[in-house]
Amino acid sequence: MSIALNLDHASATRPQVKSRKPLVGLSKPDLAQALVDIGISEKESRMRASQLWNWLYVNGATEFERMTNIGKGVRQVLADNFRIDRPEIVSEQVSTDGTRKWLFRFRDPASPNMPPVDVETVYIPEEDRGTLCVSSQVGCTLTCSFCHTGTQKLVRNLTAGEILGQMLMARERLGDFPGGQRPADGGLVPSGDNRAITNVVMMGMGEPLYNYDNVKQALLIASSGEGMSLSKRRITLSTSGVVPYIEPTGREIDVMLAISLHAVRDELRDMLVPINKKWPIKELLDACRNYPGLSNARRITFEYVMLKDINDSDADARELVRLLAGIPAKINLIPFNPWPGTNYDCSSSERIEKFADIVNRAGYASPVRTPRGRDIYAACGQLKSETERLSKKDRDALAAL
Ligand code: SAH
Ligand code: SF4
């Protein structure tokens, strides 16, 4: 059973003022510059930028009015020039297992006349952690054959502010900001931590490394001690294998890396994860070996979706172990989550166990990921919004980025 709420978020009725620049997602220097641009002195701007970051990311403010350490006059100037609103909530569903899925609606601040886009964000509470699964794009340009998101064309990249907006809105709904209310409808929060969201995974809709700059900017703010203060060890970026951006991810963002491997032979991986035709397994694993900061304490997670009679034989398991030799790695076996129209089936639990056994005996921890939120269609690879495609012209413009 799941509960679906349709919420009328306040911002839906707020008048949209075209020229107000969104502040969420700006680095501190960029924020200070935005203040200079509206006539605030450089010195004051630096101080205000720090105050604003604190209000936005630590206190979760959505109104300048709340910012009581900023004078009333300046607050008014800020409100006239900038926006700090969050996405609208189109729906919020709660699974019987406590998993929550939101459909968030964003309007593109750069083109306010374009139709809004919808993205899905999922919260997964467990005993010792609470993980937020965040989207990086609306749809995906890639077409992995077992992934529901892959059947939806790319609509557009999300901005850094929109990526952070998912985290901020989830925090608000889970009562994670100071003075916030925990959800009344049975939302479990992990024990031993005073925050509902302890981990973030870039495993929602989209390929994060095809939206590198915005993802980087968002994750640097999420992990900053003056921003959302999430430890970089608790942020994981999952990629299907965009090789040229793997090294920069480690060097510039320095978060944990997950690779959607799913096959051990190029011939099969070309079919399952077509980006493999561009960057085949050997190149991908070479990039992994050179991932900055890689060590036994900071392993790469290799994701492997278990597809019946496709990639789940004993020989596949042994080849997986052979391929990963020498790379500090964890292997995450994901039972395939079916969706309407797919031709794949999930491997049987006996087969998954046997596969896991071979991998375990080779010395790898290989947890089998328990599907969460299946009743609300929130499990891995099931996310797909109904947002329509943009015009060909807009898609071409995006592809040229
Ligand atoms: N685009 C990125 C991140 C999003 S997908 C990537 O591909 O890595 C997060 C994980 O879910 C990936 O490992 C993806 O391959 C996997 N996945 C996709 N569809 C799935 C499905 N139907 N069942 C199980 N896992 C799936
Ligand atoms: Fe895109 Fe990842 Fe789905 Fe592949 S698995 S289509 S890269 S979201």
Short mmCIF file of C-alpha atoms and ligand atoms in Angstrom, two decimals:
data_model
loop_
_atom_site.label_atom_id
_atom_site.label_comp_id
_atom_site.label_asym_id
_atom_site.label_seq_id
_atom_site.Cartn_x
_atom_site.Cartn_y
_atom_site.Cartn_z
CA MET A 1 0.00 0.00 0.00
CA SER A 2 1.20 3.50 -0.59
CA ILE A 3 -0.15 6.87 0.28
CA ALA A 4 -0.17 9.58 -2.34
CA LEU A 5 -0.48 13.16 -1.27
CA ASN A 6 -1.11 15.98 -3.62
CA LEU A 7 0.28 19.07 -2.08
CA ASP A 8 -0.45 22.60 -2.99
CA HIS A 9 2.92 24.14 -2.42
CA ALA A 10 2.88 27.82 -1.64
CA SER A 11 5.27 28.71 -4.44
CA ALA A 12 2.70 27.48 -6.96
CA THR A 13 0.61 30.53 -6.27
CA ARG A 14 3.41 33.01 -5.76
CA PRO A 15 3.73 35.46 -8.66
CA GLN A 16 6.82 34.69 -10.73
CA VAL A 17 8.97 37.75 -11.34
CA LYS A 18 11.01 37.10 -14.42
CA SER A 19 14.16 38.96 -13.62
CA ARG A 20 14.81 37.64 -10.11
CA LYS A 21 17.98 35.56 -10.12
CA PRO A 22 17.98 32.31 -8.13
CA LEU A 23 20.59 32.27 -5.36
CA VAL A 24 20.49 28.58 -4.48
CA GLY A 25 23.38 26.88 -6.23
CA LEU A 26 25.73 29.87 -6.40
CA SER A 27 29.20 29.45 -4.90
CA LYS A 28 30.00 31.97 -2.20
CA PRO A 29 32.16 34.15 -4.50
CA ASP A 30 29.45 34.06 -7.20
CA LEU A 31 26.83 34.96 -4.64
CA ALA A 32 28.95 37.86 -3.39
CA GLN A 33 29.34 39.00 -7.00
CA ALA A 34 25.58 38.85 -7.52
CA LEU A 35 25.22 41.19 -4.55
CA VAL A 36 27.88 43.54 -5.91
CA ASP A 37 25.98 43.57 -9.20
CA ILE A 38 22.93 45.06 -7.48
CA GLY A 39 25.01 47.76 -5.83
CA ILE A 40 26.04 46.30 -2.45
CA SER A 41 29.67 47.12 -1.56
CA GLU A 42 32.30 44.38 -1.98
CA LYS A 43 33.01 44.18 1.73
CA GLU A 44 29.38 43.93 2.72
CA SER A 45 28.71 41.47 -0.08
CA ARG A 46 31.26 39.00 1.25
CA MET A 47 29.67 39.11 4.69
CA ARG A 48 26.14 38.87 3.29
CA ALA A 49 27.13 35.92 1.09
CA SER A 50 28.21 33.99 4.21
CA GLN A 51 25.00 34.92 6.01
CA LEU A 52 22.89 33.91 3.03
CA TRP A 53 24.63 30.54 2.69
CA ASN A 54 23.93 29.91 6.35
CA TRP A 55 20.28 30.80 5.99
CA LEU A 56 19.82 28.75 2.84
CA TYR A 57 21.75 25.59 3.60
CA VAL A 58 21.97 25.38 7.40
CA ASN A 59 18.64 26.90 8.39
CA GLY A 60 16.65 26.09 5.28
CA ALA A 61 15.20 29.56 4.81
CA THR A 62 12.88 30.12 1.85
CA GLU A 63 11.97 33.72 2.67
CA PHE A 64 14.31 36.69 3.05
CA GLU A 65 11.94 37.91 5.79
CA ARG A 66 13.31 35.22 8.15
CA MET A 67 16.87 36.52 7.88
CA THR A 68 16.84 38.56 11.02
CA ASN A 69 20.57 39.28 11.10
CA ILE A 70 20.15 41.19 7.83
CA GLY A 71 18.61 44.66 8.10
CA LYS A 72 15.05 45.13 6.89
CA GLY A 73 16.05 47.45 4.03
CA VAL A 74 18.66 45.04 2.66
CA ARG A 75 16.18 42.14 2.99
CA GLN A 76 13.75 44.06 0.81
CA VAL A 77 16.42 44.75 -1.81
CA LEU A 78 17.32 41.06 -1.82
CA ALA A 79 13.69 40.04 -2.19
CA ASP A 80 13.25 42.45 -5.10
CA ASN A 81 16.22 41.03 -6.97
CA PHE A 82 16.60 37.38 -6.06
CA ARG A 83 14.70 34.13 -5.61
CA ILE A 84 15.34 31.47 -3.00
CA ASP A 85 12.25 29.39 -3.53
CA ARG A 86 12.18 25.62 -3.77
CA PRO A 87 10.57 23.30 -6.32
CA GLU A 88 6.85 22.72 -6.18
CA ILE A 89 5.84 19.31 -4.88
CA VAL A 90 3.61 17.63 -7.44
CA SER A 91 3.29 14.48 -5.36
CA GLU A 92 4.77 12.75 -2.36
CA GLN A 93 4.36 9.01 -1.94
CA VAL A 94 5.30 6.91 1.05
CA SER A 95 5.98 3.20 0.63
CA THR A 96 5.03 0.59 3.20
CA ASP A 97 8.78 0.22 3.84
CA GLY A 98 9.18 3.94 4.63
CA THR A 99 10.74 4.86 1.28
CA ARG A 100 9.49 8.21 0.02
CA LYS A 101 9.30 9.41 -3.53
CA TRP A 102 8.69 12.97 -4.55
CA LEU A 103 7.84 14.38 -7.91
CA PHE A 104 9.28 17.88 -7.91
CA ARG A 105 8.46 20.56 -10.47
CA PHE A 106 11.02 23.12 -11.60
CA ARG A 107 10.71 26.12 -13.82
CA ASP A 108 13.84 27.05 -15.73
CA PRO A 109 14.90 30.45 -14.39
CA ALA A 110 16.88 31.17 -17.56
CA SER A 111 13.83 30.59 -19.77
CA PRO A 112 10.74 31.30 -17.68
CA ASN A 113 8.48 30.82 -20.67
CA MET A 114 9.52 27.20 -21.21
CA PRO A 115 7.25 24.54 -19.76
CA PRO A 116 8.25 23.35 -16.27
CA VAL A 117 10.02 20.01 -15.83
CA ASP A 118 9.33 17.26 -13.30
CA VAL A 119 11.98 15.15 -11.59
CA GLU A 120 11.87 12.33 -9.10
CA THR A 121 13.81 12.18 -5.84
CA VAL A 122 13.73 9.21 -3.46
CA TYR A 123 14.48 8.91 0.26
CA ILE A 124 15.48 5.51 1.62
CA PRO A 125 15.61 5.16 5.41
CA GLU A 126 17.66 2.27 6.81
CA GLU A 127 18.81 1.25 10.28
CA ASP A 128 22.04 3.17 10.23
CA ARG A 129 21.56 5.77 7.51
CA GLY A 130 19.08 7.77 5.48
CA THR A 131 19.93 8.01 1.80
CA LEU A 132 18.61 10.58 -0.63
CA CYS A 133 18.70 9.51 -4.27
CA VAL A 134 18.99 12.67 -6.35
CA SER A 135 18.41 13.29 -10.08
CA SER A 136 20.90 15.16 -12.25
CA GLN A 137 18.92 15.43 -15.50
CA VAL A 138 15.34 15.29 -16.66
CA GLY A 139 15.44 12.03 -18.60
CA CYS A 140 18.74 10.77 -19.96
CA THR A 141 20.53 10.91 -23.32
CA LEU A 142 21.75 7.37 -22.79
CA THR A 143 19.62 4.36 -23.54
CA CYS A 144 20.66 1.54 -21.23
CA SER A 145 18.28 -1.19 -22.31
CA PHE A 146 17.19 -2.28 -18.81
CA CYS A 147 16.56 1.24 -17.43
CA HIS A 148 13.19 2.95 -17.47
CA THR A 149 14.76 6.42 -17.39
CA GLY A 150 16.61 5.43 -20.56
CA THR A 151 13.29 5.23 -22.40
CA GLN A 152 12.66 8.90 -21.66
CA LYS A 153 14.50 11.32 -23.89
CA LEU A 154 16.65 13.97 -22.28
CA VAL A 155 14.56 17.02 -21.64
CA ARG A 156 17.28 19.11 -20.09
CA ASN A 157 20.11 19.25 -17.58
CA LEU A 158 19.21 20.35 -14.09
CA THR A 159 20.95 23.44 -12.75
CA ALA A 160 23.10 23.28 -9.61
CA GLY A 161 20.27 25.07 -7.78
CA GLU A 162 17.75 22.46 -8.91
CA ILE A 163 20.00 19.59 -7.81
CA LEU A 164 20.39 21.27 -4.42
CA GLY A 165 16.69 22.16 -4.45
CA GLN A 166 15.86 18.42 -4.32
CA MET A 167 18.06 18.04 -1.23
CA LEU A 168 16.68 21.15 0.45
CA MET A 169 13.07 20.21 -0.20
CA ALA A 170 13.61 16.65 1.02
CA ARG A 171 15.27 17.99 4.15
CA GLU A 172 12.34 20.27 4.76
CA ARG A 173 9.77 17.49 4.28
CA LEU A 174 11.74 15.18 6.59
CA GLY A 175 12.06 17.85 9.29
CA ASP A 176 15.83 18.01 8.99
CA PHE A 177 16.26 21.77 9.40
CA PRO A 178 16.52 23.32 12.87
CA GLY A 179 13.05 23.46 14.39
CA GLY A 180 11.64 21.18 11.67
CA GLN A 181 8.88 18.62 12.16
CA ARG A 182 9.53 14.93 11.49
CA PRO A 183 6.87 13.45 9.19
CA ALA A 184 3.84 12.22 11.08
CA ASP A 185 3.01 9.43 8.64
CA GLY A 186 5.48 6.79 9.73
CA GLY A 187 8.58 8.08 7.92
CA LEU A 188 11.40 6.20 9.59
CA VAL A 189 14.55 8.12 10.30
CA PRO A 190 17.81 6.37 11.03
CA SER A 191 18.78 5.89 14.62
CA GLY A 192 22.02 7.23 16.01
CA ASP A 193 22.02 10.34 13.87
CA ASN A 194 20.11 13.51 14.36
CA ARG A 195 19.60 14.00 10.64
CA ALA A 196 17.18 12.08 8.48
CA ILE A 197 19.41 12.50 5.43
CA THR A 198 22.92 11.25 6.14
CA ASN A 199 23.91 10.13 2.63
CA VAL A 200 23.35 11.38 -0.90
CA VAL A 201 23.63 9.25 -4.03
CA MET A 202 23.52 10.71 -7.54
CA MET A 203 21.54 7.71 -8.75
CA GLY A 204 18.23 9.24 -9.72
CA MET A 205 17.34 10.24 -13.24
CA GLY A 206 20.13 11.11 -15.64
CA GLU A 207 23.83 10.67 -16.18
CA PRO A 208 25.58 13.00 -13.72
CA LEU A 209 28.81 13.17 -15.73
CA TYR A 210 26.90 14.51 -18.74
CA ASN A 211 25.97 17.44 -16.53
CA TYR A 212 29.35 17.72 -14.91
CA ASP A 213 29.60 21.43 -14.08
CA ASN A 214 26.22 21.66 -12.38
CA VAL A 215 26.67 18.39 -10.49
CA LYS A 216 30.10 19.51 -9.34
CA GLN A 217 28.82 22.86 -8.16
CA ALA A 218 25.89 21.27 -6.30
CA LEU A 219 28.02 18.61 -4.61
CA LEU A 220 30.66 21.13 -3.53
CA ILE A 221 27.93 23.12 -1.78
CA ALA A 222 26.33 19.96 -0.35
CA SER A 223 29.67 18.88 1.12
CA SER A 224 30.89 22.27 2.29
CA GLY A 225 31.05 22.70 6.06
CA GLU A 226 29.38 26.07 5.55
CA GLY A 227 26.82 24.56 3.19
CA MET A 228 24.91 21.36 3.85
CA SER A 229 27.85 19.73 5.67
CA LEU A 230 27.49 16.27 4.18
CA SER A 231 30.71 14.30 4.38
CA LYS A 232 32.24 13.58 0.96
CA ARG A 233 32.54 9.97 2.09
CA ARG A 234 28.76 9.91 2.26
CA ILE A 235 28.16 11.26 -1.21
CA THR A 236 28.30 8.79 -4.10
CA LEU A 237 28.22 9.67 -7.77
CA SER A 238 27.13 6.85 -10.06
CA THR A 239 28.14 6.89 -13.72
CA SER A 240 27.47 4.61 -16.63
CA GLY A 241 31.10 5.23 -17.63
CA VAL A 242 31.78 8.71 -19.03
CA VAL A 243 35.52 8.07 -18.97
CA PRO A 244 36.90 11.60 -19.61
CA TYR A 245 35.07 12.95 -16.54
CA ILE A 246 36.09 10.23 -14.08
CA GLU A 247 39.48 11.71 -13.20
CA PRO A 248 38.10 15.28 -12.79
CA THR A 249 35.34 13.90 -10.55
CA GLY A 250 37.93 12.55 -8.13
CA ARG A 251 40.22 15.56 -8.33
CA GLU A 252 37.65 18.35 -8.25
CA ILE A 253 34.63 16.92 -6.42
CA ASP A 254 36.35 14.16 -4.44
CA VAL A 255 33.24 12.11 -3.73
CA MET A 256 32.79 8.34 -3.73
CA LEU A 257 32.46 6.78 -7.17
CA ALA A 258 30.08 4.07 -8.35
CA ILE A 259 30.32 2.52 -11.80
CA SER A 260 27.36 0.91 -13.56
CA LEU A 261 29.30 -2.03 -14.97
CA HIS A 262 26.56 -4.65 -15.48
CA ALA A 263 28.53 -6.79 -17.96
CA VAL A 264 32.02 -8.24 -18.20
CA ARG A 265 32.28 -8.56 -21.99
CA ASP A 266 32.21 -5.60 -24.39
CA GLU A 267 29.82 -7.35 -26.72
CA LEU A 268 27.16 -7.63 -24.02
CA ARG A 269 27.94 -4.30 -22.38
CA ASP A 270 27.52 -2.59 -25.77
CA MET A 271 23.92 -3.77 -25.65
CA LEU A 272 23.13 -3.15 -22.01
CA VAL A 273 25.04 0.11 -21.52
CA PRO A 274 25.52 1.51 -25.03
CA ILE A 275 27.99 4.18 -23.90
CA ASN A 276 30.36 1.20 -23.79
CA LYS A 277 30.76 1.52 -27.56
CA LYS A 278 32.45 4.84 -26.94
CA TRP A 279 34.40 3.89 -23.82
CA PRO A 280 34.79 0.11 -23.58
CA ILE A 281 35.43 -1.90 -20.43
CA LYS A 282 39.21 -1.71 -20.55
CA GLU A 283 39.26 2.09 -20.82
CA LEU A 284 36.67 2.36 -18.11
CA LEU A 285 38.60 0.17 -15.70
CA ASP A 286 41.85 2.00 -16.47
CA ALA A 287 40.13 5.25 -15.50
CA CYS A 288 38.95 3.56 -12.29
CA ARG A 289 42.47 2.39 -11.43
CA ASN A 290 43.60 6.01 -11.72
CA TYR A 291 40.70 7.50 -9.74
CA PRO A 292 42.23 10.17 -7.49
CA GLY A 293 42.11 9.25 -3.81
CA LEU A 294 41.40 5.57 -4.48
CA SER A 295 42.49 3.35 -1.58
CA ASN A 296 41.25 0.38 0.42
CA ALA A 297 39.45 2.84 2.65
CA ARG A 298 37.90 4.57 -0.37
CA ARG A 299 36.80 1.88 -2.74
CA ILE A 300 34.90 2.19 -5.98
CA THR A 301 31.49 0.52 -5.99
CA PHE A 302 30.75 -1.54 -9.09
CA GLU A 303 27.03 -1.89 -9.70
CA TYR A 304 25.86 -5.04 -11.41
CA VAL A 305 22.20 -5.49 -12.26
CA MET A 306 21.15 -9.16 -12.15
CA LEU A 307 19.40 -10.01 -15.44
CA LYS A 308 18.12 -13.52 -15.86
CA ASP A 309 20.12 -15.57 -18.39
CA ILE A 310 21.84 -12.43 -19.66
CA ASN A 311 24.75 -11.61 -17.35
CA ASP A 312 24.25 -13.87 -14.33
CA SER A 313 26.24 -17.06 -14.99
CA ASP A 314 29.04 -18.44 -12.83
CA ALA A 315 31.44 -17.66 -15.67
CA ASP A 316 30.29 -14.01 -15.57
CA ALA A 317 30.94 -13.88 -11.83
CA ARG A 318 34.43 -15.31 -12.23
CA GLU A 319 35.24 -12.90 -15.05
CA LEU A 320 34.00 -10.01 -12.92
CA VAL A 321 36.43 -10.96 -10.17
CA ARG A 322 39.26 -11.29 -12.69
CA LEU A 323 38.52 -7.90 -14.26
CA LEU A 324 38.46 -6.03 -10.99
CA ALA A 325 41.71 -7.56 -9.65
CA GLY A 326 43.91 -4.80 -8.29
CA ILE A 327 41.15 -2.18 -7.99
CA PRO A 328 39.99 -1.43 -4.44
CA ALA A 329 36.36 -2.30 -5.08
CA LYS A 330 32.98 -3.18 -3.66
CA ILE A 331 30.48 -5.01 -5.80
CA ASN A 332 26.83 -4.13 -5.50
CA LEU A 333 24.48 -6.69 -6.98
CA ILE A 334 21.16 -5.08 -7.87
CA PRO A 335 18.16 -7.31 -8.51
CA PHE A 336 16.62 -6.06 -11.75
CA ASN A 337 13.56 -3.93 -11.08
CA PRO A 338 11.02 -4.54 -13.81
CA TRP A 339 8.95 -1.83 -15.48
CA PRO A 340 6.07 -1.99 -17.96
CA GLY A 341 7.28 -2.99 -21.40
CA THR A 342 10.69 -4.36 -20.44
CA ASN A 343 11.92 -7.61 -21.99
CA TYR A 344 14.21 -8.47 -19.09
CA ASP A 345 13.56 -10.60 -16.02
CA CYS A 346 15.32 -10.53 -12.70
CA SER A 347 17.63 -13.47 -11.93
CA SER A 348 16.25 -15.95 -9.42
CA SER A 349 17.32 -15.51 -5.81
CA GLU A 350 19.24 -18.83 -5.98
CA ARG A 351 21.17 -17.55 -9.00
CA ILE A 352 21.93 -14.24 -7.30
CA GLU A 353 23.13 -16.11 -4.22
CA LYS A 354 25.39 -18.34 -6.27
CA PHE A 355 26.79 -15.33 -8.12
CA ALA A 356 27.34 -13.48 -4.85
CA ASP A 357 29.06 -16.54 -3.43
CA ILE A 358 31.71 -16.58 -6.14
CA VAL A 359 32.30 -12.87 -5.70
CA ASN A 360 32.45 -13.17 -1.90
CA ARG A 361 34.88 -16.05 -2.02
CA ALA A 362 37.20 -13.87 -4.09
CA GLY A 363 37.29 -11.48 -1.14
CA TYR A 364 34.75 -8.85 -2.19
CA ALA A 365 31.95 -7.70 0.00
CA SER A 366 29.02 -7.96 -2.41
CA PRO A 367 25.83 -6.89 -0.75
CA VAL A 368 22.73 -7.61 -2.76
CA ARG A 369 20.78 -4.39 -2.80
CA THR A 370 17.32 -4.89 -1.36
CA PRO A 371 14.81 -3.27 -3.66
CA ARG A 372 13.10 -0.46 -1.79
CA GLY A 373 9.86 1.32 -2.47
CA ARG A 374 8.77 -1.07 -5.21
CA ASP A 375 5.11 -0.44 -4.37
CA ILE A 376 5.52 3.23 -5.22
CA TYR A 377 7.75 2.53 -8.18
CA ALA A 378 10.75 4.15 -6.55
CA ALA A 379 13.41 1.45 -6.95
CA CYS A 380 16.62 1.81 -8.98
CA GLY A 381 16.03 2.40 -12.65
CA GLN A 382 12.29 2.86 -12.30
CA LEU A 383 12.26 6.63 -12.25
CA LYS A 384 10.64 8.28 -15.19
CA SER A 385 8.70 11.50 -15.27
CA GLU A 386 6.04 12.32 -17.77
CA THR A 387 7.63 15.59 -18.79
CA GLU A 388 7.36 16.03 -22.52
CA ARG A 389 10.34 16.48 -24.75
CA LEU A 390 11.59 19.90 -25.67
CA SER A 391 11.66 21.09 -29.25
CA LYS A 392 14.35 19.73 -31.54
CA LYS A 393 16.09 23.11 -31.49
CA ASP A 394 16.44 23.02 -27.71
CA ARG A 395 17.66 19.44 -27.73
CA ASP A 396 20.29 20.31 -30.34
CA ALA A 397 21.39 23.25 -28.24
CA LEU A 398 21.78 20.95 -25.24
CA ALA A 399 23.62 18.31 -27.23
CA ALA A 400 26.10 20.96 -28.33
CA LEU A 401 27.04 21.78 -24.72
N1 SAH B 1 22.98 7.28 -14.85
C1 SAH B 1 23.73 6.83 -13.75
C2 SAH B 1 23.02 6.94 -12.41
C3 SAH B 1 21.55 6.60 -12.35
S1 SAH B 1 21.03 4.91 -12.39
C4 SAH B 1 24.21 5.42 -13.97
O1 SAH B 1 23.76 4.78 -14.91
O2 SAH B 1 25.07 4.98 -13.21
C5 SAH B 1 21.45 4.17 -10.81
C6 SAH B 1 21.73 2.65 -10.96
O3 SAH B 1 20.51 1.89 -11.20
C7 SAH B 1 22.65 2.33 -12.11
O4 SAH B 1 23.61 1.36 -11.74
C8 SAH B 1 21.69 1.76 -13.12
O5 SAH B 1 22.35 0.99 -14.08
C9 SAH B 1 20.76 0.97 -12.25
N2 SAH B 1 19.49 0.59 -12.90
C10 SAH B 1 18.90 1.18 -13.95
N3 SAH B 1 17.74 0.54 -14.26
C11 SAH B 1 17.60 -0.46 -13.39
C12 SAH B 1 16.59 -1.45 -13.16
N4 SAH B 1 15.51 -1.49 -13.91
N5 SAH B 1 16.78 -2.32 -12.15
C13 SAH B 1 17.87 -2.25 -11.36
N6 SAH B 1 18.84 -1.32 -11.51
C14 SAH B 1 18.72 -0.44 -12.52
FE1 SF4 B 2 20.79 6.88 -18.10
FE2 SF4 B 2 21.88 5.62 -15.95
FE3 SF4 B 2 19.50 4.84 -16.96
FE4 SF4 B 2 21.73 4.38 -18.34
S1 SF4 B 2 21.19 3.53 -16.33
S2 SF4 B 2 19.79 5.20 -19.18
S3 SF4 B 2 22.94 6.21 -17.87
S4 SF4 B 2 19.95 6.83 -16.01
#
